[in-house]
């Protein structure tokens, strides 16, 4: 930015600007092939997040309607009007504005966006979270916002459209798996409540790439003897169901998620939201799913990345969006990561995966499972760990403090090396994730076995909707209910006490490898029906 258009010396017709806290963005990893500045005349879009009108409590007292959420915790009409007017006066197009989600979707040229938000955008190729090379817009450093919106705007996402997350799964050929299970077999092993099938419930699944074909679904469910469930695709920010373009990657994630949910909750309505793999696309998909009518009982997210790979503003915006989802009665399940306690980072430090590390998400870790499919009896269940880049994520957040319902997690001396001040502990719960004892699925015409914590998020989402069906209630933030015994062993879980994910070891009760344990669905339902989980 030149001297003439600095915040202290605005050009005529411009507006004075102030720094946007938390917007600093580090260079993308593995940068190569710098192609130069993005064409200044190219039109792009960005998502702006505004402040809440009042702070939301940690645990909402009861599920809110969308109107109640908007009137209590959305953007004020004055803030929304000021922001819309300010950006329009500066030459940007307001594509969408929504007080309930506190979002404004803006469109404009690269030149105009860069001038207003105080940044420059280059086009380059870097290493995406899944290790592949990708060409994208790129920025570094912090952003600015018009001074009139100081404190009103809390995040600006999407200017830099580098891939933000990776799919948390591991696929192997069917013949290579030592043991594998169909989702209905896992429903028996994990004792999902009898007499429930998801009737009357909706499950949302978020995808940041890939797609599914109807023939795959029909063939797969026919093989299980289950009628193909209702599956609807919804595009967000230009995302779309595009099967066949990435058979070894994102398609595997999409079909795994749908097939696990569909087999375990076959009568539920499944809505799959496809969005671009950017911070803005990811956030907008969360909002679209949680604010839908009817609202889903659960949202399954199998994508994520180490906390330190996100901007602070993005983490805050995501966490608040998932707090909104919980307030609306939606339970968000998310994969805890597949790269052990380091979460794939190369700085010799441990990292939690985000969005699983949000306190408003039910974080799902992974196990290795040996069970009798005929009887449903578990013979052995341990922490999934096939090596540092094929092991369940888990640990402690560096940015989110431990929530009230996780009080005491820092007292687990066996979990070494525990941080000096333990943040939010990950995961909350777990399920089978080792690809060597994984899920039998069908992807792009091929039968295969897939593992990874990305399979555990839809498994728990399916359980949540079956519990919702059985109890005729919505759970939203379910963790305070699950942690009623604190971090000690509780009915409703198989406590995992053997194994490690790198730095952390399993132990009696909650641990930063498998959380409270894998589910005993009928025992959880019994606690509900006995009033043990009543809010």
PDB file of C-alpha atoms in Angstrom, residues 359-509:
ATOM      1  CA  UNK A 359     -15.879 -26.070  22.707  1.00  0.00           C
ATOM      2  CA  UNK A 360     -19.155 -25.979  20.763  1.00  0.00           C
ATOM      3  CA  UNK A 361     -18.313 -29.108  18.748  1.00  0.00           C
ATOM      4  CA  UNK A 362     -18.549 -32.760  19.772  1.00  0.00           C
ATOM      5  CA  UNK A 363     -14.970 -33.787  18.917  1.00  0.00           C
ATOM      6  CA  UNK A 364     -14.676 -37.366  17.662  1.00  0.00           C
ATOM      7  CA  UNK A 365     -11.488 -39.391  18.145  1.00  0.00           C
ATOM      8  CA  UNK A 366     -10.518 -42.821  16.840  1.00  0.00           C
ATOM      9  CA  UNK A 367     -10.024 -46.370  18.076  1.00  0.00           C
ATOM     10  CA  UNK A 368      -8.909 -49.764  16.793  1.00  0.00           C
ATOM     11  CA  UNK A 369     -11.764 -52.251  17.218  1.00  0.00           C
ATOM     12  CA  UNK A 370     -11.882 -56.025  17.438  1.00  0.00           C
ATOM     13  CA  UNK A 371     -15.456 -57.250  17.843  1.00  0.00           C
ATOM     14  CA  UNK A 372     -17.689 -60.224  17.070  1.00  0.00           C
ATOM     15  CA  UNK A 373     -20.137 -59.087  14.401  1.00  0.00           C
ATOM     16  CA  UNK A 374     -22.512 -61.977  15.165  1.00  0.00           C
ATOM     17  CA  UNK A 375     -22.912 -61.191  18.847  1.00  0.00           C
ATOM     18  CA  UNK A 376     -21.875 -57.530  18.883  1.00  0.00           C
ATOM     19  CA  UNK A 377     -19.408 -58.227  21.692  1.00  0.00           C
ATOM     20  CA  UNK A 378     -16.285 -56.053  21.760  1.00  0.00           C
ATOM     21  CA  UNK A 379     -13.188 -58.195  22.292  1.00  0.00           C
ATOM     22  CA  UNK A 380     -10.705 -55.321  22.360  1.00  0.00           C
ATOM     23  CA  UNK A 381     -10.780 -51.595  21.683  1.00  0.00           C
ATOM     24  CA  UNK A 382      -7.646 -49.478  21.909  1.00  0.00           C
ATOM     25  CA  UNK A 383      -6.375 -46.097  20.718  1.00  0.00           C
ATOM     26  CA  UNK A 384      -5.913 -45.990  16.939  1.00  0.00           C
ATOM     27  CA  UNK A 385      -2.225 -45.510  16.239  1.00  0.00           C
ATOM     28  CA  UNK A 386      -0.536 -46.913  13.125  1.00  0.00           C
ATOM     29  CA  UNK A 387       2.208 -44.277  13.247  1.00  0.00           C
ATOM     30  CA  UNK A 388       2.482 -40.453  13.511  1.00  0.00           C
ATOM     31  CA  UNK A 389       0.591 -39.808  10.262  1.00  0.00           C
ATOM     32  CA  UNK A 390      -2.043 -42.487  10.811  1.00  0.00           C
ATOM     33  CA  UNK A 391      -3.290 -42.056  14.349  1.00  0.00           C
ATOM     34  CA  UNK A 392      -6.146 -40.341  16.117  1.00  0.00           C
ATOM     35  CA  UNK A 393      -5.799 -36.663  16.834  1.00  0.00           C
ATOM     36  CA  UNK A 394      -6.196 -35.471  20.385  1.00  0.00           C
ATOM     37  CA  UNK A 395      -4.686 -33.194  22.977  1.00  0.00           C
ATOM     38  CA  UNK A 396      -5.331 -29.710  24.286  1.00  0.00           C
ATOM     39  CA  UNK A 397      -6.305 -26.530  22.510  1.00  0.00           C
ATOM     40  CA  UNK A 398      -3.807 -23.687  22.453  1.00  0.00           C
ATOM     41  CA  UNK A 399      -6.539 -21.081  21.940  1.00  0.00           C
ATOM     42  CA  UNK A 400      -9.758 -22.242  23.635  1.00  0.00           C
ATOM     43  CA  UNK A 401      -9.818 -22.569  27.443  1.00  0.00           C
ATOM     44  CA  UNK A 402     -11.240 -25.697  29.027  1.00  0.00           C
ATOM     45  CA  UNK A 403     -15.039 -25.293  29.220  1.00  0.00           C
ATOM     46  CA  UNK A 404     -16.810 -25.671  32.552  1.00  0.00           C
ATOM     47  CA  UNK A 405     -18.010 -29.182  31.738  1.00  0.00           C
ATOM     48  CA  UNK A 406     -14.404 -30.298  31.236  1.00  0.00           C
ATOM     49  CA  UNK A 407     -13.152 -28.997  34.564  1.00  0.00           C
ATOM     50  CA  UNK A 408     -10.399 -31.157  35.982  1.00  0.00           C
ATOM     51  CA  UNK A 409      -8.833 -32.364  32.748  1.00  0.00           C
ATOM     52  CA  UNK A 410      -5.485 -30.779  33.671  1.00  0.00           C
ATOM     53  CA  UNK A 411      -5.284 -33.092  36.689  1.00  0.00           C
ATOM     54  CA  UNK A 412      -4.608 -36.192  34.601  1.00  0.00           C
ATOM     55  CA  UNK A 413      -0.932 -36.680  35.406  1.00  0.00           C
ATOM     56  CA  UNK A 414      -0.752 -39.812  33.242  1.00  0.00           C
ATOM     57  CA  UNK A 415      -1.366 -37.768  30.132  1.00  0.00           C
ATOM     58  CA  UNK A 416       2.175 -36.582  29.561  1.00  0.00           C
ATOM     59  CA  UNK A 417       3.433 -34.190  28.476  1.00  0.00           C
ATOM     60  CA  UNK A 418       0.334 -32.260  29.486  1.00  0.00           C
ATOM     61  CA  UNK A 419       0.528 -28.499  28.940  1.00  0.00           C
ATOM     62  CA  UNK A 420       1.127 -26.237  31.908  1.00  0.00           C
ATOM     63  CA  UNK A 421      -2.362 -24.832  31.524  1.00  0.00           C
ATOM     64  CA  UNK A 422      -4.637 -27.286  29.785  1.00  0.00           C
ATOM     65  CA  UNK A 423      -7.015 -25.767  27.281  1.00  0.00           C
ATOM     66  CA  UNK A 424     -10.121 -27.394  25.868  1.00  0.00           C
ATOM     67  CA  UNK A 425      -9.457 -31.140  25.707  1.00  0.00           C
ATOM     68  CA  UNK A 426      -9.912 -33.082  22.461  1.00  0.00           C
ATOM     69  CA  UNK A 427     -11.652 -35.418  21.730  1.00  0.00           C
ATOM     70  CA  UNK A 428     -14.915 -35.727  23.655  1.00  0.00           C
ATOM     71  CA  UNK A 429     -15.907 -39.160  22.334  1.00  0.00           C
ATOM     72  CA  UNK A 430     -14.584 -41.777  19.955  1.00  0.00           C
ATOM     73  CA  UNK A 431     -15.351 -44.737  17.710  1.00  0.00           C
ATOM     74  CA  UNK A 432     -13.521 -47.092  15.400  1.00  0.00           C
ATOM     75  CA  UNK A 433     -11.240 -45.229  12.977  1.00  0.00           C
ATOM     76  CA  UNK A 434      -8.282 -47.532  12.246  1.00  0.00           C
ATOM     77  CA  UNK A 435      -8.438 -48.391   8.517  1.00  0.00           C
ATOM     78  CA  UNK A 436      -7.152 -51.856   9.465  1.00  0.00           C
ATOM     79  CA  UNK A 437     -10.460 -52.315  11.312  1.00  0.00           C
ATOM     80  CA  UNK A 438     -12.406 -49.845   9.219  1.00  0.00           C
ATOM     81  CA  UNK A 439     -15.695 -49.240   7.454  1.00  0.00           C
ATOM     82  CA  UNK A 440     -16.797 -51.097   4.330  1.00  0.00           C
ATOM     83  CA  UNK A 441     -18.015 -48.512   1.807  1.00  0.00           C
ATOM     84  CA  UNK A 442     -18.394 -47.974  -1.926  1.00  0.00           C
ATOM     85  CA  UNK A 443     -16.675 -45.103  -3.748  1.00  0.00           C
ATOM     86  CA  UNK A 444     -16.911 -44.376  -7.473  1.00  0.00           C
ATOM     87  CA  UNK A 445     -17.876 -47.954  -8.341  1.00  0.00           C
ATOM     88  CA  UNK A 446     -15.304 -49.629  -6.073  1.00  0.00           C
ATOM     89  CA  UNK A 447     -15.743 -51.371  -2.736  1.00  0.00           C
ATOM     90  CA  UNK A 448     -13.086 -50.386  -0.220  1.00  0.00           C
ATOM     91  CA  UNK A 449     -12.360 -49.957   3.466  1.00  0.00           C
ATOM     92  CA  UNK A 450     -12.012 -46.450   4.882  1.00  0.00           C
ATOM     93  CA  UNK A 451     -10.924 -45.375   8.329  1.00  0.00           C
ATOM     94  CA  UNK A 452      -9.981 -42.112   9.945  1.00  0.00           C
ATOM     95  CA  UNK A 453     -11.797 -39.937  12.435  1.00  0.00           C
ATOM     96  CA  UNK A 454     -13.876 -38.645   9.524  1.00  0.00           C
ATOM     97  CA  UNK A 455     -15.862 -41.868   9.855  1.00  0.00           C
ATOM     98  CA  UNK A 456     -16.496 -41.262  13.552  1.00  0.00           C
ATOM     99  CA  UNK A 457     -18.151 -37.861  13.050  1.00  0.00           C
ATOM    100  CA  UNK A 458     -21.006 -39.286  10.906  1.00  0.00           C
ATOM    101  CA  UNK A 459     -21.290 -42.311  13.197  1.00  0.00           C
ATOM    102  CA  UNK A 460     -21.911 -40.036  16.187  1.00  0.00           C
ATOM    103  CA  UNK A 461     -24.186 -37.770  14.130  1.00  0.00           C
ATOM    104  CA  UNK A 462     -26.333 -40.809  13.310  1.00  0.00           C
ATOM    105  CA  UNK A 463     -26.428 -41.785  16.991  1.00  0.00           C
ATOM    106  CA  UNK A 464     -27.435 -38.273  18.004  1.00  0.00           C
ATOM    107  CA  UNK A 465     -30.397 -38.235  15.621  1.00  0.00           C
ATOM    108  CA  UNK A 466     -31.529 -41.666  16.816  1.00  0.00           C
ATOM    109  CA  UNK A 467     -31.370 -40.454  20.417  1.00  0.00           C
ATOM    110  CA  UNK A 468     -33.290 -37.341  19.339  1.00  0.00           C
ATOM    111  CA  UNK A 469     -35.927 -39.545  17.721  1.00  0.00           C
ATOM    112  CA  UNK A 470     -36.237 -41.754  20.807  1.00  0.00           C
ATOM    113  CA  UNK A 471     -36.533 -38.853  23.240  1.00  0.00           C
ATOM    114  CA  UNK A 472     -38.372 -36.369  21.013  1.00  0.00           C
ATOM    115  CA  UNK A 473     -35.888 -33.648  21.903  1.00  0.00           C
ATOM    116  CA  UNK A 474     -32.938 -31.799  20.390  1.00  0.00           C
ATOM    117  CA  UNK A 475     -29.627 -31.743  22.213  1.00  0.00           C
ATOM    118  CA  UNK A 476     -27.594 -28.882  20.773  1.00  0.00           C
ATOM    119  CA  UNK A 477     -24.484 -28.665  22.945  1.00  0.00           C
ATOM    120  CA  UNK A 478     -24.566 -32.252  24.179  1.00  0.00           C
ATOM    121  CA  UNK A 479     -21.214 -32.286  26.012  1.00  0.00           C
ATOM    122  CA  UNK A 480     -22.491 -30.994  29.383  1.00  0.00           C
ATOM    123  CA  UNK A 481     -24.892 -33.934  29.328  1.00  0.00           C
ATOM    124  CA  UNK A 482     -22.206 -36.475  28.447  1.00  0.00           C
ATOM    125  CA  UNK A 483     -19.759 -35.168  31.055  1.00  0.00           C
ATOM    126  CA  UNK A 484     -22.221 -35.410  33.950  1.00  0.00           C
ATOM    127  CA  UNK A 485     -19.712 -37.577  35.823  1.00  0.00           C
ATOM    128  CA  UNK A 486     -17.022 -35.047  35.006  1.00  0.00           C
ATOM    129  CA  UNK A 487     -14.075 -36.769  33.353  1.00  0.00           C
ATOM    130  CA  UNK A 488     -14.682 -40.070  35.155  1.00  0.00           C
ATOM    131  CA  UNK A 489     -16.003 -43.255  33.484  1.00  0.00           C
ATOM    132  CA  UNK A 490     -19.738 -43.060  32.835  1.00  0.00           C
ATOM    133  CA  UNK A 491     -22.509 -45.319  31.618  1.00  0.00           C
ATOM    134  CA  UNK A 492     -23.087 -44.935  27.912  1.00  0.00           C
ATOM    135  CA  UNK A 493     -19.396 -45.366  27.021  1.00  0.00           C
ATOM    136  CA  UNK A 494     -16.812 -48.060  26.509  1.00  0.00           C
ATOM    137  CA  UNK A 495     -13.844 -46.573  28.354  1.00  0.00           C
ATOM    138  CA  UNK A 496     -10.650 -46.942  26.284  1.00  0.00           C
ATOM    139  CA  UNK A 497      -7.631 -47.373  28.551  1.00  0.00           C
ATOM    140  CA  UNK A 498      -4.910 -48.795  26.266  1.00  0.00           C
ATOM    141  CA  UNK A 499      -2.726 -47.081  23.703  1.00  0.00           C
ATOM    142  CA  UNK A 500      -1.432 -43.620  22.788  1.00  0.00           C
ATOM    143  CA  UNK A 501      -1.612 -41.123  19.947  1.00  0.00           C
ATOM    144  CA  UNK A 502       1.976 -39.946  20.252  1.00  0.00           C
ATOM    145  CA  UNK A 503       2.452 -37.707  23.283  1.00  0.00           C
ATOM    146  CA  UNK A 504      -0.731 -38.701  25.099  1.00  0.00           C
ATOM    147  CA  UNK A 505      -1.833 -41.989  26.612  1.00  0.00           C
ATOM    148  CA  UNK A 506      -5.226 -43.515  27.249  1.00  0.00           C
ATOM    149  CA  UNK A 507      -6.320 -43.799  30.869  1.00  0.00           C
ATOM    150  CA  UNK A 508      -9.375 -44.482  32.988  1.00  0.00           C
ATOM    151  CA  UNK A 509     -12.052 -41.897  32.271  1.00  0.00           C
TER     152      UNK A 509
END
